[in-house]
Short mmCIF file of C-alpha atoms in Angstrom, two decimals:
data_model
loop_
_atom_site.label_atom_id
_atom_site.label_comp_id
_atom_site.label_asym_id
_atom_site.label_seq_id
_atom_site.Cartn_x
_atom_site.Cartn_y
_atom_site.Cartn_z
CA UNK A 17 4.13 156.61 7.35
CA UNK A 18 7.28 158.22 6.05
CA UNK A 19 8.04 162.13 5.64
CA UNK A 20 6.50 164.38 3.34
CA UNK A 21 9.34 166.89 3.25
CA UNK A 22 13.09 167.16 4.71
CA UNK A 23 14.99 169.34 5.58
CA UNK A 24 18.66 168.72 3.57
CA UNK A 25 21.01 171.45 4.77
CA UNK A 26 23.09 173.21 5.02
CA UNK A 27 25.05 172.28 8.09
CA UNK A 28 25.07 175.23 10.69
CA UNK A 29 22.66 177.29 8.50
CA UNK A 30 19.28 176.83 11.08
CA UNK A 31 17.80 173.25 10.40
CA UNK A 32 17.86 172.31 14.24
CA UNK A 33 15.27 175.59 14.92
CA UNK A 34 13.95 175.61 11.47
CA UNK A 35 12.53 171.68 12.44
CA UNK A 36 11.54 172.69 15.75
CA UNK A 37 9.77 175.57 14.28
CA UNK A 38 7.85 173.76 12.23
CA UNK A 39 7.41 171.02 14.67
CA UNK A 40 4.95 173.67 16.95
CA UNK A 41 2.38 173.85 14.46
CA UNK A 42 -0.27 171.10 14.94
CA UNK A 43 -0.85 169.93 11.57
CA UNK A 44 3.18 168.98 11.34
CA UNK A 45 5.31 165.92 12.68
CA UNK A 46 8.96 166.04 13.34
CA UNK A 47 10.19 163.10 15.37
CA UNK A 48 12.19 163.86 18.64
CA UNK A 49 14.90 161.60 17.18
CA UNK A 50 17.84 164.91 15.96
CA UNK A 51 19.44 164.14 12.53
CA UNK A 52 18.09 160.63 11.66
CA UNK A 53 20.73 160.66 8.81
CA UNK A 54 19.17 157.83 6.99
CA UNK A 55 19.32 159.00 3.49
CA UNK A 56 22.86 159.90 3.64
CA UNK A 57 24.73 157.08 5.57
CA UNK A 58 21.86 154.03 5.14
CA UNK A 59 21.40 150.65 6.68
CA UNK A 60 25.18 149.82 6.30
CA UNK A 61 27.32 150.60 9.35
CA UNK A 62 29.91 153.07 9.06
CA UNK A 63 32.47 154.07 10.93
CA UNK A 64 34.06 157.67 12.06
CA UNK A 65 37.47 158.18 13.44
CA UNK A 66 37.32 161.93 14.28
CA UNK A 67 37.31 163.10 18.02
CA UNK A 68 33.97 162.46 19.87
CA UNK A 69 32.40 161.21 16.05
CA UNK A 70 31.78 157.78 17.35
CA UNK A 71 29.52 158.86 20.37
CA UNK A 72 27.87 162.17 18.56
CA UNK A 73 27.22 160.97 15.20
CA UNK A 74 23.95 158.45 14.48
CA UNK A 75 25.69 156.71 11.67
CA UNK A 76 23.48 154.21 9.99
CA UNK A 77 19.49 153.36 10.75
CA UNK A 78 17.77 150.53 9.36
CA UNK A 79 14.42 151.10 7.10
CA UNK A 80 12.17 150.25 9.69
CA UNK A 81 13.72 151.66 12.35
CA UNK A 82 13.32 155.14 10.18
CA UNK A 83 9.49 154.87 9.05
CA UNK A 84 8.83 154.28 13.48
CA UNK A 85 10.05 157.67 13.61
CA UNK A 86 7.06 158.97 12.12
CA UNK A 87 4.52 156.28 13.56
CA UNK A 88 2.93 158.92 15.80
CA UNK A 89 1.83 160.96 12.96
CA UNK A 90 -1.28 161.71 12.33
CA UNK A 91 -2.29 160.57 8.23
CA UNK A 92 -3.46 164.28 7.76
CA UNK A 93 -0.25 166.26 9.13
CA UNK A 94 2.97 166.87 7.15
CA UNK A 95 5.68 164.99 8.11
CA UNK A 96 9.86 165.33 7.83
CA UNK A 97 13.34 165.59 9.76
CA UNK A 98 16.07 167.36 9.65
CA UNK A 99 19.54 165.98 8.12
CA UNK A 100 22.16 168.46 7.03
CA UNK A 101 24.06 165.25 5.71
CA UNK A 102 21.01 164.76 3.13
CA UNK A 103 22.68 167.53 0.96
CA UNK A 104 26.12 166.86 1.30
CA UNK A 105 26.22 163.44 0.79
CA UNK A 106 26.16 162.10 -3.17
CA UNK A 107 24.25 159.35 -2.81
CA UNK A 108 21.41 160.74 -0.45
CA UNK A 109 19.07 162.47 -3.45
CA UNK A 110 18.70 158.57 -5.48
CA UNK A 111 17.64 157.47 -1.89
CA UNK A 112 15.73 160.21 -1.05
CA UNK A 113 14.10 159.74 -5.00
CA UNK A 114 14.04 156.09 -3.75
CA UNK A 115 11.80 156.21 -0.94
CA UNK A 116 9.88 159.85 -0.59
CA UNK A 117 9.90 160.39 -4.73
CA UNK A 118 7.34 163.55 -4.00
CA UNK A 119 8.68 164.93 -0.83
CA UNK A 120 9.10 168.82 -0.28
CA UNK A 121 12.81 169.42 -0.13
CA UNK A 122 13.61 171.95 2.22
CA UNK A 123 17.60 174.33 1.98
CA UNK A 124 18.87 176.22 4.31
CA UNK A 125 21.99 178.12 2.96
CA UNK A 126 24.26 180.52 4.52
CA UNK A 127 27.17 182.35 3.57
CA UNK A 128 30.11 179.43 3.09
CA UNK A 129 32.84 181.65 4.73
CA UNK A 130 30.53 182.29 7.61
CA UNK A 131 28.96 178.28 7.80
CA UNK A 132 32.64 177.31 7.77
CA UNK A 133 33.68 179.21 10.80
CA UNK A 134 30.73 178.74 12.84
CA UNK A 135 31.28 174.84 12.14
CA UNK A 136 34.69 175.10 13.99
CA UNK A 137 33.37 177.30 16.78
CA UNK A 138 30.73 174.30 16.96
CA UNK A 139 33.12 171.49 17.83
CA UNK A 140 35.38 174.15 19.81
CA UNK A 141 32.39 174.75 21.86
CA UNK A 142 31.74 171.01 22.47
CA UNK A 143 35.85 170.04 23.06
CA UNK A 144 35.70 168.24 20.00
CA UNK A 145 38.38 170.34 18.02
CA UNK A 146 41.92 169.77 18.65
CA UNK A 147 43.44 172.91 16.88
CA UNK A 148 43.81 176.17 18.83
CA UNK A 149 42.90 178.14 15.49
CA UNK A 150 40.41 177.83 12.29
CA UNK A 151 43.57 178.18 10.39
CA UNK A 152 45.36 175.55 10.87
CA UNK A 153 41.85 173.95 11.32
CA UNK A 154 41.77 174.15 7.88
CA UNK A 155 45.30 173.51 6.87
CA UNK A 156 44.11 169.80 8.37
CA UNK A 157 40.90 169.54 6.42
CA UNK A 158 42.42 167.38 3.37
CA UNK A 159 44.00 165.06 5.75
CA UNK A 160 40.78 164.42 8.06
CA UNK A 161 38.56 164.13 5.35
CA UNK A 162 41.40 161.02 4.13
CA UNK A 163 41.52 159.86 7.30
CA UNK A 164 37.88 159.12 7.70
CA UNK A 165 36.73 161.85 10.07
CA UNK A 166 32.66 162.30 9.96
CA UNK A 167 31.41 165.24 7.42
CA UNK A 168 30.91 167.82 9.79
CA UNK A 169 34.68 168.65 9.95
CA UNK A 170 34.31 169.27 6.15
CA UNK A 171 34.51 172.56 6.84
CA UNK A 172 35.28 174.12 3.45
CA UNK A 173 34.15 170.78 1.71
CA UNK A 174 30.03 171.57 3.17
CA UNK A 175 30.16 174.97 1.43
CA UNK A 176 30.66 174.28 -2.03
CA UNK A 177 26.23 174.59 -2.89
CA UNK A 178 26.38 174.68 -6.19
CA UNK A 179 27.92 171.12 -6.55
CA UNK A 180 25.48 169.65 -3.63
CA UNK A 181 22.19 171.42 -5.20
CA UNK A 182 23.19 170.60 -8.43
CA UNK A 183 22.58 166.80 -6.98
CA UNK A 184 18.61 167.63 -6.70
CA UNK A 185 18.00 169.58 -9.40
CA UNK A 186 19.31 166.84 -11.60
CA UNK A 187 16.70 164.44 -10.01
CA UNK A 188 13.65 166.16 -8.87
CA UNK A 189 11.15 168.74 -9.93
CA UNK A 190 12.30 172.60 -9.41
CA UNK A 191 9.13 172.89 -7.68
CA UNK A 192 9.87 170.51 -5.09
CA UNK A 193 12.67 172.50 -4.18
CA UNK A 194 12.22 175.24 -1.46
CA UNK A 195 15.68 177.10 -0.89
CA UNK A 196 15.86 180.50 1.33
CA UNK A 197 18.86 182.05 2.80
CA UNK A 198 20.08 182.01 6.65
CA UNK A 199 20.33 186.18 6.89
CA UNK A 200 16.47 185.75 5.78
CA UNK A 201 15.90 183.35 8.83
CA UNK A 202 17.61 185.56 11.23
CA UNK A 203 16.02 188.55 10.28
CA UNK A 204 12.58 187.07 9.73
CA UNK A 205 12.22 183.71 11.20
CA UNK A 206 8.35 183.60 11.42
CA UNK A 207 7.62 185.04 7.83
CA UNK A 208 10.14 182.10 6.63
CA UNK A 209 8.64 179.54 8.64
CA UNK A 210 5.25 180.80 7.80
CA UNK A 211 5.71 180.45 3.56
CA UNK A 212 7.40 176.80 4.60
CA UNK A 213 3.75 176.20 6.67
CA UNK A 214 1.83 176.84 3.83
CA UNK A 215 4.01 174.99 1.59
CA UNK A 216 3.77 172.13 3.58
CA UNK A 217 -0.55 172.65 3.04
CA UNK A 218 -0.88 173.57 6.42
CA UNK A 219 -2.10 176.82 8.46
CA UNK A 220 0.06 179.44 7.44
CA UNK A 221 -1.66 181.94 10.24
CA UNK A 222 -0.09 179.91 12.73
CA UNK A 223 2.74 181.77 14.61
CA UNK A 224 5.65 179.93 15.93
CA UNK A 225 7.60 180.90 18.80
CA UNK A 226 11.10 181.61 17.12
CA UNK A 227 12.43 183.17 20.65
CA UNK A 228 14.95 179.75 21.34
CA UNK A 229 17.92 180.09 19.40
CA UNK A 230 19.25 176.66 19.08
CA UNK A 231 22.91 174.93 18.95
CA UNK A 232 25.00 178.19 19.43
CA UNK A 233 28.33 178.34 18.65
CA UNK A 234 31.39 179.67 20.01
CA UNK A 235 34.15 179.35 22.98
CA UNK A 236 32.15 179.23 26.71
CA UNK A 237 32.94 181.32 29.04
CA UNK A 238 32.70 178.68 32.01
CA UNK A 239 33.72 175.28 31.27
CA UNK A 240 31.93 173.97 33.96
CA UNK A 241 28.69 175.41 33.07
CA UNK A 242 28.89 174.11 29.68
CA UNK A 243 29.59 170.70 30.67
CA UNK A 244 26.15 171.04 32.93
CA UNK A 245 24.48 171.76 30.41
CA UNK A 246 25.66 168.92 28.19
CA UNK A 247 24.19 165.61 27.53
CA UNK A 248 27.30 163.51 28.94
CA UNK A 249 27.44 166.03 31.50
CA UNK A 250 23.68 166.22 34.62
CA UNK A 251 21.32 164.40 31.55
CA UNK A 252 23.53 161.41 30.92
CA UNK A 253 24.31 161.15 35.01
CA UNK A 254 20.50 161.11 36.02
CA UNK A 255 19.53 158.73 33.17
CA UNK A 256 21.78 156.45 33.77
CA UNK A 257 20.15 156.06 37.57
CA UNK A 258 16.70 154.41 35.55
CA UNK A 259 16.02 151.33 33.78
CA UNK A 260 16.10 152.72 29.97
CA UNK A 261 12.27 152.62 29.20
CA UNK A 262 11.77 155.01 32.05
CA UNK A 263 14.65 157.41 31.51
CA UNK A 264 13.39 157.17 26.86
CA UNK A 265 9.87 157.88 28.82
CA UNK A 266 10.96 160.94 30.73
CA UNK A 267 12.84 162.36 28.56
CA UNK A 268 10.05 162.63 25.95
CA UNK A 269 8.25 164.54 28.80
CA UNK A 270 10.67 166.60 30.13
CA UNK A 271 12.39 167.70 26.89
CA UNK A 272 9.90 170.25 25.65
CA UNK A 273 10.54 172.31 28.41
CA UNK A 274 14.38 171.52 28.99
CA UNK A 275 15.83 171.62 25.41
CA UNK A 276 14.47 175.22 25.22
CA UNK A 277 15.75 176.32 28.62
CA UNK A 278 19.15 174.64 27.92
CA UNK A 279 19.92 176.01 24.64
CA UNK A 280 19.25 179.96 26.46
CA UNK A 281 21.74 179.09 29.04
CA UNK A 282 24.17 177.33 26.43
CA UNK A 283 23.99 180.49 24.01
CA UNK A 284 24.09 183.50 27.03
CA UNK A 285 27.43 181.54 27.94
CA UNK A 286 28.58 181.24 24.75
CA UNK A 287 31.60 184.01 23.36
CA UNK A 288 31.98 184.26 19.96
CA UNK A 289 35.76 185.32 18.63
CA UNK A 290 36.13 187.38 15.52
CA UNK A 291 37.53 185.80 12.21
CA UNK A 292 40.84 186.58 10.67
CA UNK A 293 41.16 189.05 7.93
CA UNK A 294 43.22 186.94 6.08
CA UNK A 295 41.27 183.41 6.82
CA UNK A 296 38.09 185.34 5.74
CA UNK A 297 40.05 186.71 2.34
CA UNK A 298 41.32 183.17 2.02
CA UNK A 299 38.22 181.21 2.05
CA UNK A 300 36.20 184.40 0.14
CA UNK A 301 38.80 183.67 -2.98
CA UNK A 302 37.79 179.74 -2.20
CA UNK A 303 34.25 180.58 -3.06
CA UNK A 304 34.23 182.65 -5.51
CA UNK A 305 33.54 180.82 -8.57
CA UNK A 306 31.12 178.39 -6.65
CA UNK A 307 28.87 181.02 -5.46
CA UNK A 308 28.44 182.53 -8.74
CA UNK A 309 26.99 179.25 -10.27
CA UNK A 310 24.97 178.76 -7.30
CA UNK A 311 23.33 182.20 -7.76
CA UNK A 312 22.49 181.05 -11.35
CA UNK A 313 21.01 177.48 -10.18
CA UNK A 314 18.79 178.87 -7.44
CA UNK A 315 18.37 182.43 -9.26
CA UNK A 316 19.20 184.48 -6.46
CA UNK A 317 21.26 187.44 -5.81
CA UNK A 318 24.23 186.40 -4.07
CA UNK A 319 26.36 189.29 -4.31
CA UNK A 320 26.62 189.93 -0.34
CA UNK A 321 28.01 186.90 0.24
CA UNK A 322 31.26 187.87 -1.98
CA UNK A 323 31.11 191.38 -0.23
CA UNK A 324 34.82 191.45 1.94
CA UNK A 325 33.51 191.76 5.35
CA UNK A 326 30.06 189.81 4.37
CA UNK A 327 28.62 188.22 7.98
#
């Protein structure tokens, strides 16, 4: 059993509620297992030097260890994960044309400027990012990414589309190729979740319930509440109380009715800061020419995303 479509990317742009979207219909299997990563990263260790990268970041999976994910699919249901890393990383589409040749390939993008800064807010919110600003954030970018710091602090480096698509369309059939924009997902997550259903050949006059938003970003407004709320904060403590099958065992019951509840208190204490005019003009002139290939390679109107104050 292995998937029958994945969800690539982008990072930040919706794949963690765009899986567990499609997860509620019955005819579809996502595994409980968050960003497997195997088609990016591989069998081979690798190592991460970034702040918190080692302990956050599944780095390598072996083969087998990947198809188990899906062993509790049914033969009739569709079947995928979510990986943001699948379209960032060069050598994930040959092993993703390796292994699942005929999957449905599933993109997420969102404005770059916007992706970037909600990236920083990400590891700001978990205590990850050492820099008081996202401009001096991204002064450091060249110097983590030589350093060996994991992909996600690729902040400018995960917007660039055009280059990462490119990757896909080189190797696979247009067709497999199912692309739609974040604004759409906000505005309209059922409708886009619906066309993915049928897509997928399964019931597309099943409704999901889109009311979780998931993984918000920004600064808390109590420390101490976020750190509840966190895995190394009340879920790590009482797990570590039980042998490890029970605590895997519980978990798998409990977390259909935490994970939801959690991510509603994690975004209502969540504060989001405005970018800077000049950051936002800096990284608009960074995209520029990137976003006007893109628009050409997916054949979509882009033009909103080069719009000053685009959001």
């Amino acid at each position: 059993m292995l998937p029958t479509f994945l969800i690539l990317g982008a990072a930040r742009s919706g794949t963690t509620a765009l899986q567990a979207y499609l997860g509620q219909h019955p005819d579809v299997f996502v595994p409980r297992v968050d960003e497997p990563n195997f088609f990016a990263y591989g069998e081979a260790p690798v190592h991460f030097v970034g702040p918190g990268d080692a302990e956050r970041i599944c780095t390598s999976m072996p083969f087998d260890d990947y198809k188990a994910l899906f062993a509790d699919a049914r033969s009739d249901q569709a079947r995928g994960e979510a990986s943001p890393s699948s379209l960032y990383h060069p050598r994930a589409p040959k092993r993703i044309e390796q292994y699942v040749p005929d999957s449905h390939l599933i993109v997420s993008l969102r404005d770059p400027v916007e992706r970037a800064f909600s990236n920083y807010l990400f590891f700001v919110r978990d205590g990850r990012e050492p820099c008081d600003s996202f401009r001096e954030a991204l002064d450091r970018e060249d110097r983590r990414v030589r350093s060996g710091w994991e992909h996600g602090w690729h902040y400018t480096r995960l917007g660039r589309y055009h280059k990462q698509l490119r990757r896909y369309y080189e190797r696979f059939d247009p067709d497999q190729i199912h692309v739609h924009l974040f604004g759409e997902f906000i505005s309209n997550p059922t409708s886009v979740v619906q066309d993915l259903y049928q897509v997928l050949g399964a019931d597309d006059a099943f409704t999901p319930n889109t009311s979780v938003q998931y993984n918000p970003s920004g600064r808390p407004r109590s420390a101490t509440l976020h750190w509840l709320l966190q895995e190394a904060g009340l879920g790590a403590w009482t797990r570590s109380l039980l042998p490890t099958d029970v605590a895997r065992t519980l978990r798998s019951w409990t977390r259909p009715i935490t994970r939801p509840l959690k991510q509603r208190l994690t975004h209502a204490n969540m504060e989001r800061p405005s970018m800077p005019d000049d950051v936002r003009r800096r990284l608009r002139d960074l995209y520029r020419d990137d976003i006007l290939r893109l628009e050409d390679l997916i054949d979509r109107d882009l033009s909103h995303w080069l719009a000053p104050s685009s959001s």
